[in-house]
C-alpha cells in the first residue's frame, strides 16, 4: 500500500455502483493509493466516514444487481453472459478487494455452500434447500429429485435434466444413491455451470494484491467477510447490510 498517495473520487449518490465500476476501469486506478471520497453535493470534505459509506452502499448495490440472485444472505451467482462479456463480475470482485484493502466491508451475502466450493472445499449438499435457488422451474425439479423415493418414479424430463447436469450414467443408478445424486446436481447448478462467472469474480478480488489467494488459504477466517455467517461471539448481522 502507498498511504501517502491520495486519489480523490467525486461520486453522485444516485450512481454509486456505476461510479465505482468506472473508477475500477480507469487505466490509472490503483487499489494501493488512499481513496478520498467526496459525495457530490455533500459538505463532507472527504472524511473517512464517507469512504466507509461508499463501500457499504456500493456493495449493497452489488447484492441487488443482476450479478447475484436468491434469498438475502444466501445469494448465488447468476448466469449472465452480457455481464460476463462486460466484465462486471470482475468489477464486482475488484470492488470487494478494494473495500477490504481500505478497511471496508466484504460482500457478506454469498451462500456459505457456494463460498466453500469457490475455496476448493466439498460442503455437504445433500440437505441443500432447493428453495434457495431463484429459478422456479429448477426449484420444482430439485424438489422432485430431493423428495422422490424411487428413481423409477422420476419423469423422463427430469431424468434427462439430471443427465445433462453431468451425470450421464444416472439412468443406471440405484435409488439409495439419490441423496448423492441430488448433491451432485446442486453442485453443478450453483457452481460448475457458473465457472466462467465465478472465475471472473475471483480474478477481480485477486487483482487487489492477490487477495483471493489469501482468502482461499484462510477460508474460515474470511467466512464472515464473504457470507452472512456471524463472527465468533458476535450477534447475527442483517443480511442486507454489508
JSON list of C-alpha atoms in Angstrom, two decimals:
[
{"chain": "A", "resi": 1, "resn": "UNK", "atom": "CA", "xyz": [0.00, 0.00, 0.00]},
{"chain": "A", "resi": 2, "resn": "UNK", "atom": "CA", "xyz": [1.05, 3.61, -0.62]},
{"chain": "A", "resi": 3, "resn": "UNK", "atom": "CA", "xyz": [-0.93, 5.56, 2.00]},
{"chain": "A", "resi": 4, "resn": "UNK", "atom": "CA", "xyz": [0.86, 8.84, 1.27]},
{"chain": "A", "resi": 5, "resn": "UNK", "atom": "CA", "xyz": [-0.55, 8.91, -2.28]},
{"chain": "A", "resi": 6, "resn": "UNK", "atom": "CA", "xyz": [-4.16, 10.08, -2.39]},
{"chain": "A", "resi": 7, "resn": "UNK", "atom": "CA", "xyz": [-6.72, 9.64, -5.13]},
{"chain": "A", "resi": 8, "resn": "UNK", "atom": "CA", "xyz": [-9.86, 11.78, -4.99]},
{"chain": "A", "resi": 9, "resn": "UNK", "atom": "CA", "xyz": [-13.20, 10.44, -6.20]},
{"chain": "A", "resi": 10, "resn": "UNK", "atom": "CA", "xyz": [-16.33, 12.56, -6.68]},
{"chain": "A", "resi": 11, "resn": "UNK", "atom": "CA", "xyz": [-19.38, 10.32, -6.62]},
{"chain": "A", "resi": 12, "resn": "UNK", "atom": "CA", "xyz": [-23.09, 11.19, -7.09]},
{"chain": "A", "resi": 13, "resn": "UNK", "atom": "CA", "xyz": [-25.26, 9.36, -4.58]},
{"chain": "A", "resi": 14, "resn": "UNK", "atom": "CA", "xyz": [-27.58, 8.40, -7.44]},
{"chain": "A", "resi": 15, "resn": "UNK", "atom": "CA", "xyz": [-24.82, 6.49, -9.23]},
{"chain": "A", "resi": 16, "resn": "UNK", "atom": "CA", "xyz": [-22.66, 4.88, -6.57]},
{"chain": "A", "resi": 17, "resn": "UNK", "atom": "CA", "xyz": [-22.08, 1.45, -8.12]},
{"chain": "A", "resi": 18, "resn": "UNK", "atom": "CA", "xyz": [-21.64, 2.73, -11.66]},
{"chain": "A", "resi": 19, "resn": "UNK", "atom": "CA", "xyz": [-19.16, 5.32, -10.34]},
{"chain": "A", "resi": 20, "resn": "UNK", "atom": "CA", "xyz": [-17.25, 2.59, -8.50]},
{"chain": "A", "resi": 21, "resn": "UNK", "atom": "CA", "xyz": [-17.10, 0.41, -11.62]},
{"chain": "A", "resi": 22, "resn": "UNK", "atom": "CA", "xyz": [-15.98, 3.39, -13.72]},
{"chain": "A", "resi": 23, "resn": "UNK", "atom": "CA", "xyz": [-13.17, 4.12, -11.25]},
{"chain": "A", "resi": 24, "resn": "UNK", "atom": "CA", "xyz": [-12.03, 0.50, -11.33]},
{"chain": "A", "resi": 25, "resn": "UNK", "atom": "CA", "xyz": [-11.92, 0.51, -15.13]},
{"chain": "A", "resi": 26, "resn": "UNK", "atom": "CA", "xyz": [-9.77, 3.64, -15.25]},
{"chain": "A", "resi": 27, "resn": "UNK", "atom": "CA", "xyz": [-6.29, 2.67, -16.53]},
{"chain": "A", "resi": 28, "resn": "UNK", "atom": "CA", "xyz": [-4.71, 4.85, -13.84]},
{"chain": "A", "resi": 29, "resn": "UNK", "atom": "CA", "xyz": [-6.61, 3.17, -10.99]},
{"chain": "A", "resi": 30, "resn": "UNK", "atom": "CA", "xyz": [-4.56, 1.64, -8.19]},
{"chain": "A", "resi": 31, "resn": "UNK", "atom": "CA", "xyz": [-6.04, -0.02, -5.14]},
{"chain": "A", "resi": 32, "resn": "UNK", "atom": "CA", "xyz": [-2.83, 0.78, -3.28]},
{"chain": "A", "resi": 33, "resn": "UNK", "atom": "CA", "xyz": [-3.37, 4.55, -3.08]},
{"chain": "A", "resi": 34, "resn": "UNK", "atom": "CA", "xyz": [-5.51, 6.14, -0.35]},
{"chain": "A", "resi": 35, "resn": "UNK", "atom": "CA", "xyz": [-9.01, 6.89, -1.75]},
{"chain": "A", "resi": 36, "resn": "UNK", "atom": "CA", "xyz": [-10.53, 10.22, -0.69]},
{"chain": "A", "resi": 37, "resn": "UNK", "atom": "CA", "xyz": [-14.26, 10.05, -1.32]},
{"chain": "A", "resi": 38, "resn": "UNK", "atom": "CA", "xyz": [-16.46, 13.08, -1.93]},
{"chain": "A", "resi": 39, "resn": "UNK", "atom": "CA", "xyz": [-20.20, 12.65, -2.38]},
{"chain": "A", "resi": 40, "resn": "UNK", "atom": "CA", "xyz": [-21.34, 15.24, -4.90]},
{"chain": "A", "resi": 41, "resn": "UNK", "atom": "CA", "xyz": [-23.40, 17.89, -3.10]},
{"chain": "A", "resi": 42, "resn": "UNK", "atom": "CA", "xyz": [-22.28, 16.84, 0.39]},
{"chain": "A", "resi": 43, "resn": "UNK", "atom": "CA", "xyz": [-20.05, 19.01, 2.53]},
{"chain": "A", "resi": 44, "resn": "UNK", "atom": "CA", "xyz": [-18.10, 16.01, 3.79]},
{"chain": "A", "resi": 45, "resn": "UNK", "atom": "CA", "xyz": [-14.54, 17.17, 2.95]},
{"chain": "A", "resi": 46, "resn": "UNK", "atom": "CA", "xyz": [-13.63, 13.57, 2.13]},
{"chain": "A", "resi": 47, "resn": "UNK", "atom": "CA", "xyz": [-13.62, 12.22, 5.69]},
{"chain": "A", "resi": 48, "resn": "UNK", "atom": "CA", "xyz": [-13.17, 8.52, 6.43]},
{"chain": "A", "resi": 49, "resn": "UNK", "atom": "CA", "xyz": [-16.86, 8.02, 7.16]},
{"chain": "A", "resi": 50, "resn": "UNK", "atom": "CA", "xyz": [-17.69, 8.88, 3.56]},
{"chain": "A", "resi": 51, "resn": "UNK", "atom": "CA", "xyz": [-15.34, 6.19, 2.26]},
{"chain": "A", "resi": 52, "resn": "UNK", "atom": "CA", "xyz": [-16.88, 3.55, 4.52]},
{"chain": "A", "resi": 53, "resn": "UNK", "atom": "CA", "xyz": [-20.38, 4.60, 3.47]},
{"chain": "A", "resi": 54, "resn": "UNK", "atom": "CA", "xyz": [-19.35, 4.50, -0.19]},
{"chain": "A", "resi": 55, "resn": "UNK", "atom": "CA", "xyz": [-18.09, 0.92, 0.06]},
{"chain": "A", "resi": 56, "resn": "UNK", "atom": "CA", "xyz": [-21.13, -0.15, 2.11]},
{"chain": "A", "resi": 57, "resn": "UNK", "atom": "CA", "xyz": [-23.63, 1.31, -0.36]},
{"chain": "A", "resi": 58, "resn": "UNK", "atom": "CA", "xyz": [-21.73, 0.10, -3.43]},
{"chain": "A", "resi": 59, "resn": "UNK", "atom": "CA", "xyz": [-21.60, -3.47, -2.14]},
{"chain": "A", "resi": 60, "resn": "UNK", "atom": "CA", "xyz": [-25.27, -3.33, -1.22]},
{"chain": "A", "resi": 61, "resn": "UNK", "atom": "CA", "xyz": [-25.97, -2.41, -4.84]},
{"chain": "A", "resi": 62, "resn": "UNK", "atom": "CA", "xyz": [-23.89, -5.41, -5.93]},
{"chain": "A", "resi": 63, "resn": "UNK", "atom": "CA", "xyz": [-26.16, -7.62, -3.81]},
{"chain": "A", "resi": 64, "resn": "UNK", "atom": "CA", "xyz": [-29.20, -6.18, -5.57]},
{"chain": "A", "resi": 65, "resn": "UNK", "atom": "CA", "xyz": [-27.68, -6.28, -9.06]},
{"chain": "A", "resi": 66, "resn": "UNK", "atom": "CA", "xyz": [-28.13, -8.79, -11.86]},
{"chain": "A", "resi": 67, "resn": "UNK", "atom": "CA", "xyz": [-24.89, -10.49, -10.80]},
{"chain": "A", "resi": 68, "resn": "UNK", "atom": "CA", "xyz": [-26.48, -12.24, -7.82]},
{"chain": "A", "resi": 69, "resn": "UNK", "atom": "CA", "xyz": [-29.79, -13.92, -7.13]},
{"chain": "A", "resi": 70, "resn": "UNK", "atom": "CA", "xyz": [-31.57, -15.95, -4.46]},
{"chain": "A", "resi": 71, "resn": "UNK", "atom": "CA", "xyz": [-32.51, -15.37, -0.86]},
{"chain": "A", "resi": 72, "resn": "UNK", "atom": "CA", "xyz": [-30.95, -12.44, 1.04]},
{"chain": "A", "resi": 73, "resn": "UNK", "atom": "CA", "xyz": [-27.87, -13.61, 2.89]},
{"chain": "A", "resi": 74, "resn": "UNK", "atom": "CA", "xyz": [-27.68, -16.78, 0.78]},
{"chain": "A", "resi": 75, "resn": "UNK", "atom": "CA", "xyz": [-27.08, -15.36, -2.69]},
{"chain": "A", "resi": 76, "resn": "UNK", "atom": "CA", "xyz": [-25.79, -17.30, -5.69]},
{"chain": "A", "resi": 77, "resn": "UNK", "atom": "CA", "xyz": [-24.10, -16.11, -8.86]},
{"chain": "A", "resi": 78, "resn": "UNK", "atom": "CA", "xyz": [-26.26, -15.53, -11.93]},
{"chain": "A", "resi": 79, "resn": "UNK", "atom": "CA", "xyz": [-25.67, -16.84, -15.43]},
{"chain": "A", "resi": 80, "resn": "UNK", "atom": "CA", "xyz": [-25.46, -13.51, -17.26]},
{"chain": "A", "resi": 81, "resn": "UNK", "atom": "CA", "xyz": [-23.43, -13.66, -20.46]},
{"chain": "A", "resi": 82, "resn": "UNK", "atom": "CA", "xyz": [-23.78, -9.93, -21.12]},
{"chain": "A", "resi": 83, "resn": "UNK", "atom": "CA", "xyz": [-22.38, -9.12, -17.67]},
{"chain": "A", "resi": 84, "resn": "UNK", "atom": "CA", "xyz": [-19.61, -11.65, -18.29]},
{"chain": "A", "resi": 85, "resn": "UNK", "atom": "CA", "xyz": [-18.66, -10.04, -21.60]},
{"chain": "A", "resi": 86, "resn": "UNK", "atom": "CA", "xyz": [-18.69, -6.59, -19.98]},
{"chain": "A", "resi": 87, "resn": "UNK", "atom": "CA", "xyz": [-16.52, -7.98, -17.15]},
{"chain": "A", "resi": 88, "resn": "UNK", "atom": "CA", "xyz": [-18.95, -6.86, -14.49]},
{"chain": "A", "resi": 89, "resn": "UNK", "atom": "CA", "xyz": [-18.20, -9.95, -12.39]},
{"chain": "A", "resi": 90, "resn": "UNK", "atom": "CA", "xyz": [-14.55, -8.88, -12.42]},
{"chain": "A", "resi": 91, "resn": "UNK", "atom": "CA", "xyz": [-15.52, -5.35, -11.40]},
{"chain": "A", "resi": 92, "resn": "UNK", "atom": "CA", "xyz": [-17.64, -6.66, -8.52]},
{"chain": "A", "resi": 93, "resn": "UNK", "atom": "CA", "xyz": [-14.75, -8.79, -7.28]},
{"chain": "A", "resi": 94, "resn": "UNK", "atom": "CA", "xyz": [-12.30, -5.91, -7.59]},
{"chain": "A", "resi": 95, "resn": "UNK", "atom": "CA", "xyz": [-14.71, -3.71, -5.63]},
{"chain": "A", "resi": 96, "resn": "UNK", "atom": "CA", "xyz": [-14.76, -6.27, -2.82]},
{"chain": "A", "resi": 97, "resn": "UNK", "atom": "CA", "xyz": [-10.98, -6.38, -2.79]},
{"chain": "A", "resi": 98, "resn": "UNK", "atom": "CA", "xyz": [-10.68, -2.58, -2.91]},
{"chain": "A", "resi": 99, "resn": "UNK", "atom": "CA", "xyz": [-13.06, -2.23, 0.03]},
{"chain": "A", "resi": 100, "resn": "UNK", "atom": "CA", "xyz": [-11.27, -4.79, 2.18]},
{"chain": "A", "resi": 101, "resn": "UNK", "atom": "CA", "xyz": [-7.86, -3.29, 1.46]},
{"chain": "A", "resi": 102, "resn": "UNK", "atom": "CA", "xyz": [-9.06, 0.02, 2.91]},
{"chain": "A", "resi": 103, "resn": "UNK", "atom": "CA", "xyz": [-10.90, -1.26, 5.95]},
{"chain": "A", "resi": 104, "resn": "UNK", "atom": "CA", "xyz": [-14.30, -1.50, 4.30]},
{"chain": "A", "resi": 105, "resn": "UNK", "atom": "CA", "xyz": [-16.77, -4.38, 4.45]},
{"chain": "A", "resi": 106, "resn": "UNK", "atom": "CA", "xyz": [-16.79, -7.56, 2.44]},
{"chain": "A", "resi": 107, "resn": "UNK", "atom": "CA", "xyz": [-19.69, -8.86, 0.38]},
{"chain": "A", "resi": 108, "resn": "UNK", "atom": "CA", "xyz": [-21.35, -10.66, 3.33]},
{"chain": "A", "resi": 109, "resn": "UNK", "atom": "CA", "xyz": [-24.10, -12.23, 1.27]},
{"chain": "A", "resi": 110, "resn": "UNK", "atom": "CA", "xyz": [-22.79, -15.29, -0.59]},
{"chain": "A", "resi": 111, "resn": "UNK", "atom": "CA", "xyz": [-24.37, -18.64, 0.13]},
{"chain": "A", "resi": 112, "resn": "UNK", "atom": "CA", "xyz": [-21.98, -20.45, 2.51]},
{"chain": "A", "resi": 113, "resn": "UNK", "atom": "CA", "xyz": [-22.02, -23.56, 0.31]},
{"chain": "A", "resi": 114, "resn": "UNK", "atom": "CA", "xyz": [-21.08, -21.53, -2.75]},
{"chain": "A", "resi": 115, "resn": "UNK", "atom": "CA", "xyz": [-18.27, -19.79, -0.88]},
{"chain": "A", "resi": 116, "resn": "UNK", "atom": "CA", "xyz": [-16.88, -23.13, 0.29]},
{"chain": "A", "resi": 117, "resn": "UNK", "atom": "CA", "xyz": [-16.98, -24.51, -3.24]},
{"chain": "A", "resi": 118, "resn": "UNK", "atom": "CA", "xyz": [-15.22, -21.39, -4.52]},
{"chain": "A", "resi": 119, "resn": "UNK", "atom": "CA", "xyz": [-12.49, -22.00, -1.94]},
{"chain": "A", "resi": 120, "resn": "UNK", "atom": "CA", "xyz": [-11.95, -25.58, -3.12]},
{"chain": "A", "resi": 121, "resn": "UNK", "atom": "CA", "xyz": [-13.84, -27.32, -0.31]},
{"chain": "A", "resi": 122, "resn": "UNK", "atom": "CA", "xyz": [-16.53, -30.00, -0.53]},
{"chain": "A", "resi": 123, "resn": "UNK", "atom": "CA", "xyz": [-19.51, -28.91, 1.56]},
{"chain": "A", "resi": 124, "resn": "UNK", "atom": "CA", "xyz": [-22.32, -31.35, 2.24]},
{"chain": "A", "resi": 125, "resn": "UNK", "atom": "CA", "xyz": [-25.09, -30.57, -0.25]},
{"chain": "A", "resi": 126, "resn": "UNK", "atom": "CA", "xyz": [-27.45, -33.47, 0.39]},
{"chain": "A", "resi": 127, "resn": "UNK", "atom": "CA", "xyz": [-29.60, -31.23, 2.59]},
{"chain": "A", "resi": 128, "resn": "UNK", "atom": "CA", "xyz": [-29.32, -28.12, 0.38]},
{"chain": "A", "resi": 129, "resn": "UNK", "atom": "CA", "xyz": [-32.60, -26.19, 0.49]},
{"chain": "A", "resi": 130, "resn": "UNK", "atom": "CA", "xyz": [-33.93, -26.20, -3.07]},
{"chain": "A", "resi": 131, "resn": "UNK", "atom": "CA", "xyz": [-35.96, -23.07, -2.25]},
{"chain": "A", "resi": 132, "resn": "UNK", "atom": "CA", "xyz": [-32.72, -21.06, -2.16]},
{"chain": "A", "resi": 133, "resn": "UNK", "atom": "CA", "xyz": [-32.49, -21.34, -5.95]},
{"chain": "A", "resi": 134, "resn": "UNK", "atom": "CA", "xyz": [-34.12, -18.39, -7.72]},
{"chain": "A", "resi": 135, "resn": "UNK", "atom": "CA", "xyz": [-35.45, -20.17, -10.83]},
{"chain": "A", "resi": 136, "resn": "UNK", "atom": "CA", "xyz": [-38.92, -21.55, -10.11]},
{"chain": "A", "resi": 137, "resn": "UNK", "atom": "CA", "xyz": [-38.63, -24.37, -12.67]},
{"chain": "A", "resi": 138, "resn": "UNK", "atom": "CA", "xyz": [-35.31, -25.51, -11.19]},
{"chain": "A", "resi": 139, "resn": "UNK", "atom": "CA", "xyz": [-36.86, -25.37, -7.73]},
{"chain": "A", "resi": 140, "resn": "UNK", "atom": "CA", "xyz": [-39.55, -27.80, -8.84]},
{"chain": "A", "resi": 141, "resn": "UNK", "atom": "CA", "xyz": [-37.05, -30.21, -10.38]},
{"chain": "A", "resi": 142, "resn": "UNK", "atom": "CA", "xyz": [-34.77, -30.12, -7.36]},
{"chain": "A", "resi": 143, "resn": "UNK", "atom": "CA", "xyz": [-37.73, -30.66, -5.04]},
{"chain": "A", "resi": 144, "resn": "UNK", "atom": "CA", "xyz": [-38.88, -33.68, -7.04]},
{"chain": "A", "resi": 145, "resn": "UNK", "atom": "CA", "xyz": [-35.38, -35.13, -7.05]},
{"chain": "A", "resi": 146, "resn": "UNK", "atom": "CA", "xyz": [-34.91, -34.46, -3.33]},
{"chain": "A", "resi": 147, "resn": "UNK", "atom": "CA", "xyz": [-38.22, -35.95, -2.20]},
{"chain": "A", "resi": 148, "resn": "UNK", "atom": "CA", "xyz": [-38.63, -38.83, -4.63]},
{"chain": "A", "resi": 149, "resn": "UNK", "atom": "CA", "xyz": [-38.40, -42.24, -3.05]},
{"chain": "A", "resi": 150, "resn": "UNK", "atom": "CA", "xyz": [-37.50, -44.14, -6.20]},
{"chain": "A", "resi": 151, "resn": "UNK", "atom": "CA", "xyz": [-35.61, -43.37, -9.39]},
{"chain": "A", "resi": 152, "resn": "UNK", "atom": "CA", "xyz": [-38.25, -45.29, -11.34]},
{"chain": "A", "resi": 153, "resn": "UNK", "atom": "CA", "xyz": [-40.84, -42.68, -10.30]},
{"chain": "A", "resi": 154, "resn": "UNK", "atom": "CA", "xyz": [-38.92, -39.76, -11.81]},
{"chain": "A", "resi": 155, "resn": "UNK", "atom": "CA", "xyz": [-40.29, -38.30, -15.03]},
{"chain": "A", "resi": 156, "resn": "UNK", "atom": "CA", "xyz": [-38.34, -38.75, -18.28]},
{"chain": "A", "resi": 157, "resn": "UNK", "atom": "CA", "xyz": [-37.92, -34.96, -18.48]},
{"chain": "A", "resi": 158, "resn": "UNK", "atom": "CA", "xyz": [-36.37, -34.83, -15.02]},
{"chain": "A", "resi": 159, "resn": "UNK", "atom": "CA", "xyz": [-34.10, -37.79, -15.77]},
{"chain": "A", "resi": 160, "resn": "UNK", "atom": "CA", "xyz": [-32.88, -36.07, -18.93]},
{"chain": "A", "resi": 161, "resn": "UNK", "atom": "CA", "xyz": [-32.16, -32.86, -16.98]},
{"chain": "A", "resi": 162, "resn": "UNK", "atom": "CA", "xyz": [-30.18, -34.76, -14.34]},
{"chain": "A", "resi": 163, "resn": "UNK", "atom": "CA", "xyz": [-28.13, -36.45, -17.08]},
{"chain": "A", "resi": 164, "resn": "UNK", "atom": "CA", "xyz": [-27.46, -33.07, -18.66]},
{"chain": "A", "resi": 165, "resn": "UNK", "atom": "CA", "xyz": [-26.10, -31.87, -15.31]},
{"chain": "A", "resi": 166, "resn": "UNK", "atom": "CA", "xyz": [-23.07, -34.06, -15.83]},
{"chain": "A", "resi": 167, "resn": "UNK", "atom": "CA", "xyz": [-24.50, -37.39, -14.69]},
{"chain": "A", "resi": 168, "resn": "UNK", "atom": "CA", "xyz": [-24.98, -39.38, -17.93]},
{"chain": "A", "resi": 169, "resn": "UNK", "atom": "CA", "xyz": [-24.94, -42.70, -16.02]},
{"chain": "A", "resi": 170, "resn": "UNK", "atom": "CA", "xyz": [-27.84, -41.55, -13.85]},
{"chain": "A", "resi": 171, "resn": "UNK", "atom": "CA", "xyz": [-30.21, -43.98, -15.58]},
{"chain": "A", "resi": 172, "resn": "UNK", "atom": "CA", "xyz": [-28.34, -46.97, -14.17]},
{"chain": "A", "resi": 173, "resn": "UNK", "atom": "CA", "xyz": [-28.09, -45.63, -10.61]},
{"chain": "A", "resi": 174, "resn": "UNK", "atom": "CA", "xyz": [-29.77, -47.17, -7.59]},
{"chain": "A", "resi": 175, "resn": "UNK", "atom": "CA", "xyz": [-32.43, -45.43, -5.52]},
{"chain": "A", "resi": 176, "resn": "UNK", "atom": "CA", "xyz": [-30.12, -45.41, -2.49]},
{"chain": "A", "resi": 177, "resn": "UNK", "atom": "CA", "xyz": [-27.85, -43.11, -4.48]},
{"chain": "A", "resi": 178, "resn": "UNK", "atom": "CA", "xyz": [-30.48, -40.38, -4.82]},
{"chain": "A", "resi": 179, "resn": "UNK", "atom": "CA", "xyz": [-29.10, -38.17, -1.99]},
{"chain": "A", "resi": 180, "resn": "UNK", "atom": "CA", "xyz": [-25.63, -38.10, -3.54]},
{"chain": "A", "resi": 181, "resn": "UNK", "atom": "CA", "xyz": [-27.14, -37.55, -6.99]},
{"chain": "A", "resi": 182, "resn": "UNK", "atom": "CA", "xyz": [-29.12, -34.62, -5.61]},
{"chain": "A", "resi": 183, "resn": "UNK", "atom": "CA", "xyz": [-25.92, -33.17, -4.11]},
{"chain": "A", "resi": 184, "resn": "UNK", "atom": "CA", "xyz": [-24.08, -33.51, -7.43]},
{"chain": "A", "resi": 185, "resn": "UNK", "atom": "CA", "xyz": [-26.89, -31.78, -9.30]},
{"chain": "A", "resi": 186, "resn": "UNK", "atom": "CA", "xyz": [-26.91, -28.91, -6.79]},
{"chain": "A", "resi": 187, "resn": "UNK", "atom": "CA", "xyz": [-23.15, -28.54, -7.10]},
{"chain": "A", "resi": 188, "resn": "UNK", "atom": "CA", "xyz": [-23.43, -28.44, -10.87]},
{"chain": "A", "resi": 189, "resn": "UNK", "atom": "CA", "xyz": [-26.20, -25.84, -10.81]},
{"chain": "A", "resi": 190, "resn": "UNK", "atom": "CA", "xyz": [-24.77, -23.41, -8.24]},
{"chain": "A", "resi": 191, "resn": "UNK", "atom": "CA", "xyz": [-21.08, -23.83, -9.10]},
{"chain": "A", "resi": 192, "resn": "UNK", "atom": "CA", "xyz": [-19.85, -25.74, -12.15]},
{"chain": "A", "resi": 193, "resn": "UNK", "atom": "CA", "xyz": [-22.21, -24.22, -14.74]},
{"chain": "A", "resi": 194, "resn": "UNK", "atom": "CA", "xyz": [-21.19, -20.76, -13.48]},
{"chain": "A", "resi": 195, "resn": "UNK", "atom": "CA", "xyz": [-17.45, -21.42, -13.66]},
{"chain": "A", "resi": 196, "resn": "UNK", "atom": "CA", "xyz": [-16.77, -18.52, -16.05]},
{"chain": "A", "resi": 197, "resn": "UNK", "atom": "CA", "xyz": [-18.67, -16.02, -13.88]},
{"chain": "A", "resi": 198, "resn": "UNK", "atom": "CA", "xyz": [-17.09, -17.23, -10.64]},
{"chain": "A", "resi": 199, "resn": "UNK", "atom": "CA", "xyz": [-13.58, -17.28, -12.12]},
{"chain": "A", "resi": 200, "resn": "UNK", "atom": "CA", "xyz": [-14.00, -13.72, -13.36]},
{"chain": "A", "resi": 201, "resn": "UNK", "atom": "CA", "xyz": [-15.23, -12.59, -9.93]},
{"chain": "A", "resi": 202, "resn": "UNK", "atom": "CA", "xyz": [-12.32, -14.22, -8.07]},
{"chain": "A", "resi": 203, "resn": "UNK", "atom": "CA", "xyz": [-9.91, -12.78, -10.64]},
{"chain": "A", "resi": 204, "resn": "UNK", "atom": "CA", "xyz": [-11.27, -9.36, -9.71]},
{"chain": "A", "resi": 205, "resn": "UNK", "atom": "CA", "xyz": [-10.74, -9.98, -5.99]},
{"chain": "A", "resi": 206, "resn": "UNK", "atom": "CA", "xyz": [-7.24, -11.26, -6.72]},
{"chain": "A", "resi": 207, "resn": "UNK", "atom": "CA", "xyz": [-6.37, -8.12, -8.69]},
{"chain": "A", "resi": 208, "resn": "UNK", "atom": "CA", "xyz": [-6.03, -6.41, -5.30]},
{"chain": "A", "resi": 209, "resn": "UNK", "atom": "CA", "xyz": [-2.73, -7.82, -4.14]},
{"chain": "A", "resi": 210, "resn": "UNK", "atom": "CA", "xyz": [-3.63, -11.49, -4.57]},
{"chain": "A", "resi": 211, "resn": "UNK", "atom": "CA", "xyz": [-6.43, -11.20, -2.03]},
{"chain": "A", "resi": 212, "resn": "UNK", "atom": "CA", "xyz": [-8.43, -14.16, -3.32]},
{"chain": "A", "resi": 213, "resn": "UNK", "atom": "CA", "xyz": [-5.42, -16.43, -2.89]},
{"chain": "A", "resi": 214, "resn": "UNK", "atom": "CA", "xyz": [-5.25, -15.23, 0.71]},
{"chain": "A", "resi": 215, "resn": "UNK", "atom": "CA", "xyz": [-8.97, -15.91, 1.17]},
{"chain": "A", "resi": 216, "resn": "UNK", "atom": "CA", "xyz": [-8.63, -19.45, -0.15]},
{"chain": "A", "resi": 217, "resn": "UNK", "atom": "CA", "xyz": [-5.71, -20.12, 2.16]},
{"chain": "A", "resi": 218, "resn": "UNK", "atom": "CA", "xyz": [-7.67, -18.79, 5.16]},
{"chain": "A", "resi": 219, "resn": "UNK", "atom": "CA", "xyz": [-11.23, -19.52, 4.05]},
{"chain": "A", "resi": 220, "resn": "UNK", "atom": "CA", "xyz": [-12.62, -20.00, 7.57]},
{"chain": "A", "resi": 221, "resn": "UNK", "atom": "CA", "xyz": [-11.34, -16.60, 8.69]},
{"chain": "A", "resi": 222, "resn": "UNK", "atom": "CA", "xyz": [-12.95, -14.89, 5.69]},
{"chain": "A", "resi": 223, "resn": "UNK", "atom": "CA", "xyz": [-16.27, -16.74, 6.01]},
{"chain": "A", "resi": 224, "resn": "UNK", "atom": "CA", "xyz": [-17.92, -13.83, 7.93]},
{"chain": "A", "resi": 225, "resn": "UNK", "atom": "CA", "xyz": [-16.47, -11.41, 5.37]},
{"chain": "A", "resi": 226, "resn": "UNK", "atom": "CA", "xyz": [-17.96, -13.05, 2.28]},
{"chain": "A", "resi": 227, "resn": "UNK", "atom": "CA", "xyz": [-21.08, -14.68, 3.74]},
{"chain": "A", "resi": 228, "resn": "UNK", "atom": "CA", "xyz": [-23.72, -13.73, 6.29]},
{"chain": "A", "resi": 229, "resn": "UNK", "atom": "CA", "xyz": [-22.16, -16.06, 8.85]},
{"chain": "A", "resi": 230, "resn": "UNK", "atom": "CA", "xyz": [-21.67, -14.17, 12.15]},
{"chain": "A", "resi": 231, "resn": "UNK", "atom": "CA", "xyz": [-18.17, -13.81, 13.50]},
{"chain": "A", "resi": 232, "resn": "UNK", "atom": "CA", "xyz": [-17.47, -16.00, 16.55]},
{"chain": "A", "resi": 233, "resn": "UNK", "atom": "CA", "xyz": [-19.00, -14.41, 19.62]},
{"chain": "A", "resi": 234, "resn": "UNK", "atom": "CA", "xyz": [-20.96, -11.78, 17.67]},
{"chain": "A", "resi": 235, "resn": "UNK", "atom": "CA", "xyz": [-24.66, -11.29, 17.05]},
{"chain": "A", "resi": 236, "resn": "UNK", "atom": "CA", "xyz": [-26.14, -12.07, 13.64]},
{"chain": "A", "resi": 237, "resn": "UNK", "atom": "CA", "xyz": [-25.84, -9.30, 11.06]},
{"chain": "A", "resi": 238, "resn": "UNK", "atom": "CA", "xyz": [-28.60, -8.03, 8.86]},
{"chain": "A", "resi": 239, "resn": "UNK", "atom": "CA", "xyz": [-28.09, -9.93, 5.60]},
{"chain": "A", "resi": 240, "resn": "UNK", "atom": "CA", "xyz": [-28.58, -6.81, 3.51]},
{"chain": "A", "resi": 241, "resn": "UNK", "atom": "CA", "xyz": [-26.18, -4.58, 5.40]},
{"chain": "A", "resi": 242, "resn": "UNK", "atom": "CA", "xyz": [-22.61, -5.33, 4.26]}
]
